[in-house]
XYZ file of C-alpha atoms in Angstrom:
755
model
C 41.890 -54.878 43.320
C 38.960 -54.322 41.136
C 38.739 -51.579 38.592
C 35.543 -49.635 38.260
C 34.503 -48.473 34.816
C 33.194 -44.954 35.227
C 30.576 -43.643 32.822
C 30.058 -39.958 32.283
C 27.324 -38.772 34.600
C 24.903 -36.580 32.717
C 23.044 -34.637 35.357
C 19.803 -32.728 35.116
C 21.691 -29.480 34.667
C 23.191 -30.726 31.421
C 19.835 -31.928 30.183
C 18.236 -28.596 30.969
C 21.004 -26.681 29.234
C 20.672 -28.856 26.156
C 16.930 -28.341 26.041
C 17.364 -24.602 26.436
C 19.776 -24.462 23.530
C 17.439 -26.425 21.290
C 14.447 -24.337 22.339
C 16.302 -21.071 21.867
C 17.276 -21.729 18.301
C 14.655 -24.215 17.084
C 16.741 -25.241 14.089
C 15.003 -28.169 12.416
C 16.931 -30.985 10.843
C 17.444 -30.791 7.096
C 18.469 -33.261 4.476
C 22.164 -33.910 4.125
C 22.267 -32.503 0.596
C 20.302 -29.391 1.497
C 21.424 -25.887 2.372
C 19.950 -23.626 5.034
C 17.711 -24.746 7.865
C 15.978 -21.641 9.212
C 12.273 -21.480 8.416
C 11.179 -18.022 7.264
C 8.539 -17.116 9.890
C 6.070 -15.483 7.512
C 5.508 -12.796 4.909
C 5.511 -9.764 7.247
C 6.446 -8.490 10.700
C 9.634 -10.430 11.407
C 13.383 -9.826 11.610
C 14.867 -10.644 8.204
C 18.287 -12.284 8.385
C 20.737 -10.617 5.992
C 23.817 -12.060 4.329
C 26.112 -10.395 6.888
C 24.350 -12.174 9.757
C 22.564 -9.042 10.973
C 18.835 -8.366 10.663
C 16.423 -5.684 9.550
C 12.742 -5.482 10.412
C 10.511 -6.803 7.619
C 7.233 -4.903 8.144
C 5.307 -5.011 4.832
C 1.721 -4.778 6.121
C -0.014 -3.811 2.867
C 0.500 -2.786 -0.750
C 4.148 -2.176 -1.530
C 4.255 -3.606 -5.071
C 4.087 -0.439 -7.146
C 7.117 1.677 -6.211
C 10.138 -0.574 -6.865
C 11.252 -2.029 -10.179
C 14.177 -3.812 -11.837
C 15.354 -2.385 -15.147
C 18.155 -2.943 -17.630
C 18.112 0.810 -18.350
C 18.031 3.463 -15.600
C 16.242 5.739 -18.066
C 13.305 3.280 -18.043
C 12.431 3.291 -14.338
C 9.312 1.099 -14.642
C 11.560 -1.721 -15.818
C 10.781 -4.953 -17.567
C 11.005 -8.721 -17.139
C 14.413 -9.982 -18.270
C 15.593 -13.571 -18.653
C 19.137 -14.173 -19.856
C 21.665 -16.977 -20.250
C 24.570 -14.576 -19.713
C 26.333 -15.484 -16.453
C 27.370 -11.896 -15.771
C 25.708 -8.584 -16.388
C 24.281 -5.322 -15.075
C 20.805 -4.206 -14.041
C 19.334 -1.396 -11.950
C 17.015 -1.114 -8.955
C 14.674 1.822 -9.592
C 12.038 3.769 -7.646
C 8.888 5.383 -9.078
C 6.953 5.720 -5.810
C 5.294 8.918 -4.721
C 7.565 9.231 -1.687
C 10.496 9.317 -4.092
C 13.148 7.373 -2.166
C 14.112 4.384 -0.054
C 16.852 4.839 2.551
C 18.351 1.391 2.031
C 18.036 -1.353 -0.567
C 18.191 -5.102 -0.097
C 18.870 -7.485 -2.973
C 17.201 -10.888 -2.811
C 18.968 -13.704 -4.684
C 16.990 -16.914 -5.199
C 18.702 -20.046 -6.551
C 16.593 -22.926 -7.799
C 17.153 -26.523 -6.659
C 20.315 -27.924 -5.101
C 23.229 -25.509 -4.863
C 26.623 -26.976 -5.926
C 29.470 -26.842 -3.428
C 31.520 -24.659 -5.796
C 28.708 -22.198 -6.457
C 29.425 -18.469 -6.100
C 27.895 -15.187 -7.171
C 29.888 -11.949 -7.061
C 27.857 -8.797 -6.412
C 28.904 -5.177 -6.702
C 26.389 -2.401 -5.979
C 26.675 1.359 -6.438
C 24.213 4.067 -5.456
C 23.463 7.074 -3.313
C 23.866 7.124 0.472
C 22.617 9.634 3.026
C 21.678 9.897 6.667
C 17.974 8.960 6.875
C 15.783 11.940 7.687
C 13.673 11.777 10.869
C 10.768 13.473 9.041
C 7.887 11.505 7.564
C 8.189 10.978 3.791
C 10.873 13.670 3.561
C 13.466 12.869 0.877
C 17.088 13.897 1.426
C 18.262 17.202 -0.014
C 20.681 17.300 -2.927
C 23.561 18.392 -0.684
C 22.902 15.526 1.756
C 23.488 12.640 -0.633
C 26.728 11.015 -1.736
C 27.224 8.585 -4.601
C 29.111 5.501 -3.395
C 30.808 3.574 -6.176
C 30.841 0.112 -4.616
C 28.500 0.540 -1.643
C 28.561 -3.252 -1.466
C 31.130 -5.685 -2.862
C 31.060 -9.326 -1.905
C 30.832 -12.972 -2.900
C 27.929 -15.205 -1.900
C 28.626 -18.940 -1.620
C 26.564 -22.003 -0.733
C 27.187 -21.703 3.006
C 25.745 -18.166 3.110
C 22.183 -19.354 2.401
C 20.582 -19.702 5.843
C 16.880 -19.952 5.004
C 15.161 -23.252 4.317
C 14.138 -23.718 0.642
C 10.723 -22.308 -0.282
C 8.620 -21.521 -3.355
C 7.657 -17.915 -2.545
C 9.133 -14.540 -1.718
C 7.841 -12.502 1.242
C 5.507 -9.694 0.128
C 3.297 -8.920 3.113
C -0.436 -9.198 2.463
C 0.149 -9.864 -1.230
C -0.605 -13.601 -1.477
C 1.251 -14.392 1.774
C 3.249 -17.579 1.419
C 2.265 -17.823 -2.244
C 3.772 -14.776 -3.992
C 6.001 -15.607 -6.971
C 9.783 -15.404 -6.830
C 10.030 -14.788 -10.579
C 7.658 -13.790 -13.351
C 5.821 -16.790 -14.799
C 6.372 -19.128 -11.861
C 3.912 -22.005 -11.508
C 2.889 -21.586 -7.878
C 0.992 -24.883 -7.909
C 4.309 -26.744 -8.207
C 5.309 -26.920 -4.547
C 8.330 -29.099 -5.321
C 10.101 -26.370 -7.309
C 11.885 -24.712 -4.383
C 14.497 -21.969 -4.091
C 17.242 -21.051 -1.671
C 17.045 -17.344 -0.849
C 19.504 -14.825 0.536
C 19.100 -11.110 1.264
C 22.023 -8.736 0.732
C 22.111 -5.294 2.356
C 23.480 -2.959 -0.337
C 24.294 -0.111 2.085
C 22.738 2.594 -0.123
C 19.313 3.710 -1.278
C 17.350 4.637 -4.373
C 16.134 8.094 -5.326
C 13.230 8.479 -7.765
C 12.043 11.404 -9.829
C 9.509 12.354 -7.128
C 12.402 13.332 -4.860
C 12.784 16.358 -7.155
C 16.597 16.078 -7.243
C 17.953 16.641 -10.782
C 21.065 15.334 -12.581
C 21.573 12.141 -10.591
C 23.932 9.363 -11.648
C 21.857 6.570 -13.247
C 18.759 8.683 -12.522
C 19.104 7.903 -8.807
C 18.792 4.124 -9.273
C 21.110 1.515 -7.774
C 23.480 -0.213 -10.175
C 23.955 -3.966 -9.677
C 26.868 -5.814 -11.308
C 26.851 -9.606 -10.962
C 28.795 -12.675 -12.050
C 27.836 -16.309 -11.384
C 30.170 -19.289 -11.023
C 28.756 -22.795 -11.453
C 25.080 -21.896 -11.557
C 23.513 -25.176 -12.694
C 19.786 -24.322 -12.551
C 18.730 -20.703 -12.600
C 18.560 -17.708 -10.312
C 16.206 -14.759 -9.862
C 16.895 -11.314 -8.426
C 14.365 -9.235 -6.480
C 14.500 -5.755 -4.994
C 13.424 -4.723 -1.468
C 13.320 -1.244 0.089
C 13.804 -0.106 3.709
C 12.733 3.330 4.921
C 13.281 5.105 8.207
C 10.125 7.262 8.098
C 7.114 6.459 5.899
C 3.359 5.969 6.048
C 4.121 2.267 6.404
C 6.279 2.883 9.456
C 9.914 1.924 9.803
C 11.177 -1.184 8.060
C 11.160 -3.123 4.790
C 7.760 -2.646 3.131
C 8.332 -2.653 -0.640
C 9.388 -5.056 -3.376
C 9.152 -5.297 -7.151
C 6.007 -6.904 -8.545
C 6.576 -10.147 -10.441
C 2.939 -10.942 -11.106
C 0.237 -8.907 -12.790
C 0.438 -5.292 -14.001
C 3.751 -3.498 -13.539
C 5.849 -6.657 -13.217
C 9.623 -6.451 -13.501
C 12.445 -8.796 -12.640
C 15.785 -10.263 -13.678
C 16.539 -13.994 -13.993
C 19.597 -15.936 -15.135
C 19.488 -19.410 -16.694
C 22.327 -21.645 -15.535
C 24.953 -23.273 -17.698
C 23.915 -26.853 -16.927
C 20.231 -27.031 -15.981
C 19.376 -30.088 -13.905
C 16.040 -30.397 -12.232
C 13.371 -27.788 -11.648
C 12.397 -25.331 -14.332
C 15.023 -24.652 -16.959
C 14.068 -21.017 -17.343
C 11.807 -18.568 -15.545
C 8.493 -18.462 -17.309
C 9.273 -21.669 -19.141
C 6.287 -23.498 -17.707
C 3.164 -23.096 -15.711
C 1.593 -19.933 -17.033
C 2.811 -16.387 -17.306
C 2.384 -15.223 -13.727
C 0.453 -12.200 -14.817
C -2.824 -13.847 -15.531
C -3.979 -15.537 -18.676
C -4.175 -13.314 -21.679
C -7.675 -14.637 -22.211
C -8.785 -14.476 -18.584
C -10.455 -11.080 -18.558
C -10.146 -10.867 -14.759
C -6.572 -9.547 -14.582
C -6.585 -5.791 -14.035
C -5.385 -2.987 -16.286
C -2.969 -0.094 -15.799
C -4.392 3.274 -16.868
C -3.937 7.013 -16.489
C -6.614 9.659 -15.832
C -8.267 11.146 -18.903
C -9.865 14.205 -17.270
C -8.289 16.797 -14.976
C -9.284 20.320 -13.954
C -8.753 23.018 -11.319
C -11.366 25.618 -10.428
C -13.131 27.396 -7.571
C -16.341 25.587 -6.769
C -17.745 22.174 -5.867
C -17.615 18.648 -7.207
C -20.584 16.332 -6.652
C -21.546 12.756 -7.528
C -25.283 12.371 -8.101
C -26.637 8.804 -8.256
C -28.761 7.628 -11.149
C -31.996 6.189 -9.734
C -33.904 3.314 -11.339
C -31.091 0.779 -11.705
C -30.515 -2.099 -11.905
C -32.771 -2.719 -14.865
C -32.797 -5.741 -17.212
C -32.799 -4.984 -20.949
C -33.539 -7.029 -24.044
C -34.014 -5.926 -27.660
C -36.948 -3.522 -27.928
C -37.221 -2.823 -24.195
C -36.581 0.467 -22.409
C -35.457 1.535 -18.937
C -36.506 4.814 -17.304
C -33.981 6.437 -14.973
C -33.847 9.710 -13.049
C -31.031 11.896 -11.788
C -32.120 14.191 -8.930
C -30.344 17.554 -9.268
C -30.526 19.943 -6.316
C -30.013 23.700 -6.509
C -26.963 24.553 -8.591
C -25.192 27.473 -6.920
C -22.940 28.689 -9.703
C -22.056 27.857 -13.281
C -21.951 24.257 -14.466
C -18.374 23.691 -15.554
C -18.542 19.962 -16.295
C -21.397 17.450 -16.270
C -20.635 13.877 -17.287
C -23.245 11.171 -16.789
C -21.742 7.691 -16.507
C -24.020 4.737 -17.235
C -22.881 1.198 -16.502
C -23.957 -1.937 -18.355
C -23.116 -5.436 -17.109
C -23.346 -8.998 -18.402
C -24.249 -8.405 -22.052
C -24.570 -11.875 -23.613
C -26.625 -14.096 -25.863
C -29.346 -15.911 -23.972
C -28.842 -19.243 -25.731
C -25.044 -19.489 -25.809
C -24.020 -17.204 -22.901
C -21.254 -15.803 -25.115
C -20.655 -12.077 -24.830
C -22.012 -9.491 -27.245
C -21.619 -5.717 -27.439
C -24.902 -4.054 -26.435
C -26.620 -1.584 -28.804
C -28.295 1.108 -26.711
C -29.838 4.518 -27.409
C -30.054 7.292 -24.807
C -32.409 10.222 -24.278
C -32.239 12.901 -21.558
C -35.353 15.040 -20.973
C -36.662 13.860 -24.346
C -33.495 14.833 -26.193
C -31.327 12.240 -27.926
C -27.759 12.140 -26.657
C -24.723 10.180 -27.821
C -21.948 8.984 -25.490
C -18.683 10.878 -25.964
C -16.727 7.836 -24.748
C -17.554 4.121 -24.630
C -15.308 1.722 -22.728
C -15.829 -2.040 -22.918
C -14.403 -5.049 -21.134
C -14.927 -8.781 -20.797
C -16.179 -10.437 -17.643
C -14.155 -13.611 -18.060
C -12.487 -15.145 -21.124
C -12.580 -14.096 -24.749
C -16.217 -15.197 -25.012
C -17.245 -13.861 -21.620
C -20.099 -11.387 -21.084
C -19.382 -7.782 -22.065
C -19.503 -4.860 -19.646
C -19.627 -1.244 -20.852
C -19.048 2.181 -19.304
C -20.747 5.002 -21.220
C -19.748 8.662 -20.685
C -22.450 11.127 -21.758
C -21.722 14.876 -21.772
C -24.702 16.794 -20.349
C -23.064 20.233 -20.497
C -25.703 22.881 -21.220
C -28.565 20.643 -20.105
C -28.365 21.364 -16.352
C -29.485 24.595 -14.716
C -31.093 25.194 -11.334
C -32.981 22.284 -9.777
C -35.082 19.398 -11.027
C -34.823 15.777 -12.018
C -33.221 14.656 -15.259
C -35.337 12.036 -17.032
C -33.106 9.434 -18.705
C -34.450 6.811 -21.115
C -32.374 3.883 -22.337
C -33.642 1.783 -25.267
C -32.140 -1.537 -26.306
C -31.666 -1.791 -30.112
C -29.565 -4.940 -29.961
C -29.771 -8.259 -31.748
C -32.445 -10.813 -30.995
C -31.551 -13.036 -28.076
C -29.133 -10.543 -26.512
C -29.577 -9.651 -22.854
C -27.874 -7.115 -20.593
C -28.364 -5.303 -17.305
C -28.201 -1.562 -16.715
C -26.381 -1.910 -13.415
C -26.082 1.723 -12.292
C -24.842 5.186 -13.035
C -23.618 8.463 -11.577
C -23.545 12.107 -12.687
C -20.231 13.874 -12.047
C -21.174 17.540 -11.640
C -18.574 20.312 -11.358
C -20.095 23.711 -10.472
C -17.953 26.836 -10.630
C -18.321 29.495 -7.934
C -15.627 32.176 -7.507
C -16.470 32.510 -3.786
C -15.841 28.823 -3.087
C -12.482 27.199 -2.292
C -10.234 25.845 -5.006
C -10.555 22.213 -5.988
C -8.535 20.075 -8.398
C -9.474 16.627 -9.588
C -8.434 13.809 -11.909
C -10.825 11.203 -13.318
C -9.859 7.764 -14.604
C -12.611 6.210 -16.722
C -12.429 2.443 -17.066
C -14.397 -0.731 -17.590
C -12.209 -3.361 -15.953
C -13.540 -6.599 -14.444
C -11.272 -8.019 -11.717
C -11.569 -11.235 -9.714
C -9.488 -14.204 -8.634
C -9.503 -16.881 -11.341
C -6.895 -19.459 -10.340
C -7.747 -21.723 -13.247
C -6.606 -18.994 -15.622
C -3.622 -17.981 -13.477
C -5.202 -14.841 -12.010
C -4.494 -14.408 -8.314
C -5.332 -11.626 -5.897
C -2.255 -9.588 -6.781
C -3.333 -9.700 -10.457
C -6.983 -8.804 -9.825
C -6.567 -5.058 -9.491
C -6.975 -1.939 -11.591
C -3.988 0.395 -11.234
C -4.231 4.132 -11.941
C -1.282 6.539 -12.046
C -2.448 9.999 -10.939
C -0.312 13.096 -11.521
C -0.737 14.294 -7.936
C -1.892 17.500 -6.253
C -0.813 20.828 -7.779
C -0.258 22.282 -4.292
C 0.620 20.165 -1.252
C -0.671 22.951 1.001
C -4.195 22.362 -0.312
C -4.840 18.705 0.330
C -6.378 18.565 3.817
C -9.860 17.744 2.488
C -8.765 15.563 -0.418
C -10.764 12.435 -1.228
C -10.464 9.263 -3.270
C -13.792 8.316 -4.858
C -14.376 4.961 -6.568
C -17.401 3.558 -8.395
C -17.790 -0.022 -9.583
C -20.470 -2.593 -10.261
C -20.964 -6.196 -9.281
C -23.428 -8.789 -8.126
C -25.387 -7.538 -5.132
C -24.537 -10.732 -3.233
C -20.799 -10.714 -3.942
C -18.352 -10.773 -1.030
C -17.227 -7.162 -0.669
C -15.143 -7.865 2.435
C -12.315 -9.039 0.182
C -12.192 -5.836 -1.862
C -9.231 -3.566 -1.305
C -8.376 -0.022 -2.312
C -4.782 1.190 -2.044
C -3.568 4.788 -2.305
C 0.214 5.017 -2.196
C 0.893 3.063 1.018
C -2.572 3.165 2.622
C -4.844 0.173 2.165
C -8.573 -0.026 2.877
C -10.353 -3.376 2.901
C -14.104 -3.819 2.558
C -14.505 -0.062 2.050
C -17.231 -0.172 -0.597
C -20.867 0.686 0.094
C -23.448 -1.178 -1.993
C -26.671 0.119 -3.522
C -28.190 -2.524 -5.761
C -25.371 -3.473 -8.130
C -23.498 -0.179 -7.642
C -20.466 -0.310 -5.342
C -18.977 3.019 -4.230
C -16.363 4.311 -1.813
C -15.385 7.810 -0.688
C -12.150 7.849 1.330
C -10.072 10.509 3.071
C -6.925 10.856 0.974
C -5.045 13.916 2.217
C -2.873 11.998 4.669
C -1.532 9.682 1.971
C -0.777 11.970 -0.972
C 2.681 12.622 -2.367
C 3.786 15.725 -4.299
C 4.452 13.705 -7.461
C 2.825 10.671 -8.990
C 0.312 8.832 -6.801
C -0.726 5.246 -7.517
C -4.178 3.922 -6.777
C -5.156 0.285 -7.106
C -8.649 -1.135 -6.756
C -8.966 -4.904 -6.595
C -10.497 -7.893 -4.896
C -9.642 -11.269 -3.464
C -13.110 -12.632 -4.251
C -13.336 -15.529 -6.691
C -14.971 -15.152 -10.089
C -16.440 -18.639 -9.742
C -18.592 -17.499 -6.811
C -19.820 -14.313 -8.498
C -17.180 -12.157 -6.837
C -16.143 -10.123 -9.883
C -15.897 -6.357 -9.408
C -16.089 -4.158 -12.516
C -14.240 -0.904 -11.836
C -15.858 2.080 -13.575
C -14.560 5.506 -12.508
C -11.795 6.395 -10.043
C -11.426 10.027 -8.958
C -8.807 11.832 -6.874
C -9.965 15.185 -5.518
C -7.435 17.654 -4.117
C -8.919 20.335 -1.870
C -8.569 22.113 1.459
C -6.900 25.256 2.694
C -8.061 28.834 2.193
C -10.006 30.400 -0.653
C -7.461 31.472 -3.261
C -8.891 34.981 -3.646
C -7.852 37.318 -0.793
C -10.640 39.064 1.090
C -11.097 42.794 0.659
C -9.358 44.757 3.384
C -7.104 41.914 4.494
C -3.436 42.816 4.287
C -0.976 40.227 2.999
C 0.783 40.089 6.354
C -2.449 39.018 8.047
C -3.324 36.407 5.415
C -2.892 32.865 6.717
C -2.560 29.513 5.020
C -3.126 25.985 6.223
C -0.340 23.445 5.949
C -0.790 19.713 6.412
C 1.829 17.507 8.039
C 1.653 13.709 7.863
C 2.785 12.286 11.207
C 4.425 8.880 11.508
C 3.013 7.970 14.907
C 0.859 5.086 16.196
C -1.796 7.509 17.480
C -1.512 10.810 15.601
C -1.723 10.635 11.801
C -1.988 14.263 10.719
C -1.618 17.832 11.964
C -3.026 20.802 10.061
C -1.496 24.123 11.092
C -2.722 27.661 10.441
C 0.368 29.704 9.550
C 1.139 33.205 8.289
C 1.555 33.267 4.513
C 5.086 33.654 3.230
C 6.730 32.517 6.446
C 9.800 30.362 6.953
C 9.875 26.603 6.476
C 7.967 24.810 9.227
C 8.244 21.212 10.444
C 6.258 19.404 13.108
C 7.054 16.067 14.766
C 5.288 13.989 17.406
C 6.782 11.663 19.998
C 5.134 9.197 22.387
C 5.838 9.773 26.068
C 5.698 7.182 28.832
C 4.094 9.601 31.259
C 3.156 13.245 31.724
C 6.826 14.253 32.034
C 7.083 17.200 34.457
C 3.337 17.860 34.263
C 0.947 16.374 36.836
C -1.173 13.442 35.669
C -4.551 14.655 34.384
C -6.552 12.530 36.835
C -8.418 10.454 34.303
C -7.824 7.326 32.240
C -5.101 8.046 29.658
C -4.553 6.011 26.518
C -1.418 7.813 25.251
C 0.703 10.889 25.900
C 2.054 12.669 22.821
C 4.451 15.616 22.750
C 4.788 17.827 19.666
C 7.844 19.719 18.517
C 7.431 22.608 16.065
C 10.332 24.158 14.165
C 9.938 27.460 12.303
C 6.917 28.826 14.197
C 5.780 29.526 17.751
C 4.379 26.225 19.003
C 2.378 27.747 21.841
C 0.370 30.086 19.577
C -0.011 28.157 16.314
C -3.612 26.916 15.822
C -3.742 23.230 14.909
C -6.201 20.512 13.966
C -4.923 17.165 15.229
C -6.161 13.884 13.746
C -5.681 10.807 15.918
C -7.141 7.367 16.564
C -7.809 4.900 19.392
C -8.168 1.103 18.968
C -11.737 -0.157 19.389
C -10.269 -3.091 21.337
C -8.957 -0.686 24.015
C -12.275 1.147 24.183
C -14.139 -2.125 24.686
C -11.658 -3.357 27.288
C -11.997 -0.130 29.284
C -15.777 0.058 28.919
C -15.796 3.310 26.918
C -17.842 4.349 23.924
C -16.102 6.233 21.091
C -17.760 9.480 22.169
C -16.042 9.452 25.571
C -12.567 10.160 24.174
C -11.152 13.684 24.445
C -7.772 15.213 23.653
C -6.277 17.081 26.623
C -3.587 19.736 26.271
C -1.164 20.777 28.983
C -0.495 24.540 28.839
C -0.100 27.327 31.387
C 0.340 24.794 34.183
C -2.918 22.893 33.676
C -4.684 20.270 31.557
C -7.520 21.548 29.383
C -9.977 19.510 27.275
C -10.064 20.373 23.572
C -12.984 20.377 21.188
C -12.839 16.742 20.012
C -15.166 15.126 17.482
C -15.562 11.541 16.342
C -14.712 11.287 12.624
C -14.853 7.550 11.867
C -15.499 4.242 13.609
C -14.443 1.026 11.902
C -11.459 -0.971 10.668
C -10.600 -1.611 14.331
C -10.180 2.063 15.266
C -12.168 5.125 16.274
C -10.843 8.227 14.505
C -10.957 11.740 15.949
C -10.116 15.356 15.160
C -9.398 17.973 17.819
C -8.860 21.733 17.626
C -6.035 23.311 19.617
C -4.663 26.853 19.981
C -1.119 25.545 19.995
C 1.199 22.567 20.273
C 2.738 21.154 23.451
C 2.125 17.978 25.509
C -1.182 16.179 24.884
C -3.022 13.252 26.451
C -5.548 11.059 24.662
C -7.933 10.403 27.511
C -11.481 9.541 28.537
C -14.007 12.133 29.646
C -15.340 9.895 32.417
C -14.088 7.160 34.735
C -15.210 3.693 33.629
C -16.769 1.041 35.823
C -14.243 -0.685 38.082
C -12.137 -3.163 36.145
C -8.897 -5.040 36.833
C -7.097 -2.296 34.876
C -5.367 0.471 36.861
C -7.130 3.806 37.258
C -4.582 5.631 35.180
C -2.936 3.953 32.231
C 0.277 5.483 31.020
C 1.404 3.434 28.029
C 4.572 4.109 26.124
C 5.100 2.810 22.640
C 8.499 1.209 22.387
C 10.365 2.546 19.387
C 11.232 0.115 16.613
C 14.964 -0.340 16.429
C 16.439 0.917 13.168
C 19.831 -0.723 13.537
C 20.602 -4.211 12.269
C 20.803 -6.583 15.185
C 21.909 -10.098 16.041
C 20.075 -12.548 18.239
C 20.995 -11.707 21.861
C 21.862 -15.373 22.433
C 24.493 -15.579 19.709
C 27.382 -14.060 21.759
C 26.642 -16.574 24.569
C 26.914 -19.668 22.370
C 30.637 -20.345 23.061
C 30.073 -20.016 26.802
C 26.999 -22.288 26.781
C 28.790 -24.866 24.639
C 31.839 -24.862 26.938
C 29.647 -25.280 30.020
C 27.741 -28.205 28.515
C 31.017 -29.839 27.443
C 32.416 -29.444 30.913
C 29.380 -31.097 32.510
C 29.328 -33.942 30.011
C 32.975 -34.797 30.572
C 32.917 -34.687 34.363
C 33.437 -38.040 36.072
C 32.219 -38.743 39.526
């Protein structure tokens, strides 16, 4: 009798299952001495794996580097860069953002090089916890927070690091894939990698802008740590998650470790071996070379005022004009009818590229100024270098023209160069800031930051895009009920051929790219700001990603925040207080609707408005036209049906093009009294991928963003009812993880079967 040797029969089902498992998890092979094999998918918009195996959404679509800090003293919330050889210690995660809070904090731990098998770090965190509010940018109340001593306590070991080693930390659009892990890191050294882990601390931070007094550690989160067998060094970073913000729901903030406002905490190991021996020990300072001249400054406004009247920016005509010793330039400032009393009149003149012709080294210009034949002297002169210590000099002159402006007529401005022989410069532009007081006009407040700050990317000097920005800390609006018409106004100068598409302006958590308009060498932007203001400090940054080597430098000159909107402060004769109404602005965290301005009786109860996307018209009949979105409003504290409202919303240009509509075809429909009615809808903006609109309504209920006409036949359905799926707030595991044991058992069974 013969004996047959059976071999396991691996059928197609087993092969398919194996392929499915590999495809589902896509875990690449790693070196035997390495730790972690999951490739971080990018710098934004992904599910971040936390140390407990759960995930949180990492959104981070812009900005996000100004609000969070790491400090050794909770009384110093802006923090500092700390490097220590102590293997245990305490530091604090702080919040200075205008919103004033983050609902949850995540601690990033990065360990350089190979992690020893007996490595461990013990972490204990303490801070405030609360139930996240469903209202946009609304901090918790004092009676809603609880201090948790030990919100997180745990030990991280080598096996907990799941991500593949990398040289950068995720920071959204801030140098994606190239943002430093610690201050002073040499980002050109791609071999100096780190293992990273993200720890959910189960509590949040509360800053001074939350307006809650007497908080433990000033509302910051206390971190206690102790390392065991750290052989290289480690760096800590702070991340913030928020339930409702202008950025949407998710993780969108981290501490800056490069450029102005940097803070961080790093620990040098007990037995360094390989890699850098200390953060900042090689490869530059991470904040730009001290001699670069293209790294931005941090400043505060020098002028602020509140009055009834108007604020205007009048351009200086006749620039650019080249100057050399003995030459003159004739400029004019057209001034229209002044309806009121001139309260403030500051003429800003901008000079660029002052240098010696033969050596190209910079030199301070020597200029004289005359206005209408009268000699004037600048009240402030701000200078800066365009490049290194010998780079060309730029200057911002502030000339007070108070008492010289009345009625209408042009101002004749003469500029004479009295400089040294061989010196050249260019009068690159100017603007007259004119504040006119009129008691019958609405109230306006404003803050002006005067600066002369050249910014550009200069990689040779260690200046990257995150460094090339001017940061201004504004005090914020005096009354949040008077911000509906607020504006951010920026003036700068630069080469007329420079690439302005890489410029960016950030207010709090709103970022505009390519927003400047150019006239000669003058670059200016006027942006709607009311939707992005906070009641406390507001940060503005103006920067560029353009390279200095290609003439991309932008010299920031004046940055202004205007706060206005709402009723005239003086009550009208014959109007009783009970009939007096105010306007109140609500910022809406919604993909379509961004803001609602309500007209409310003065002195009423607290009012809140929210908006929710709906998949269809609910119990109402469909409006019979093409619908982009349905939105339903909920109003607490006032009668929704009879509260007048101005609703600001937007529609993607991509959708308009796909459907064959022009921006002017969009209308907001309201369902009330059993029928759909079109509202007065006007186009406000077109650009940045969206068409923006404002519509007037007599009340709040169910609305439809729709088209006025039916488009030409397309493959799309006649009526489009799209619902926006909500972003999950809860940590979540991969849906395949619970099935792993079952899949593994099934594959094993198939592989071991014998025919």
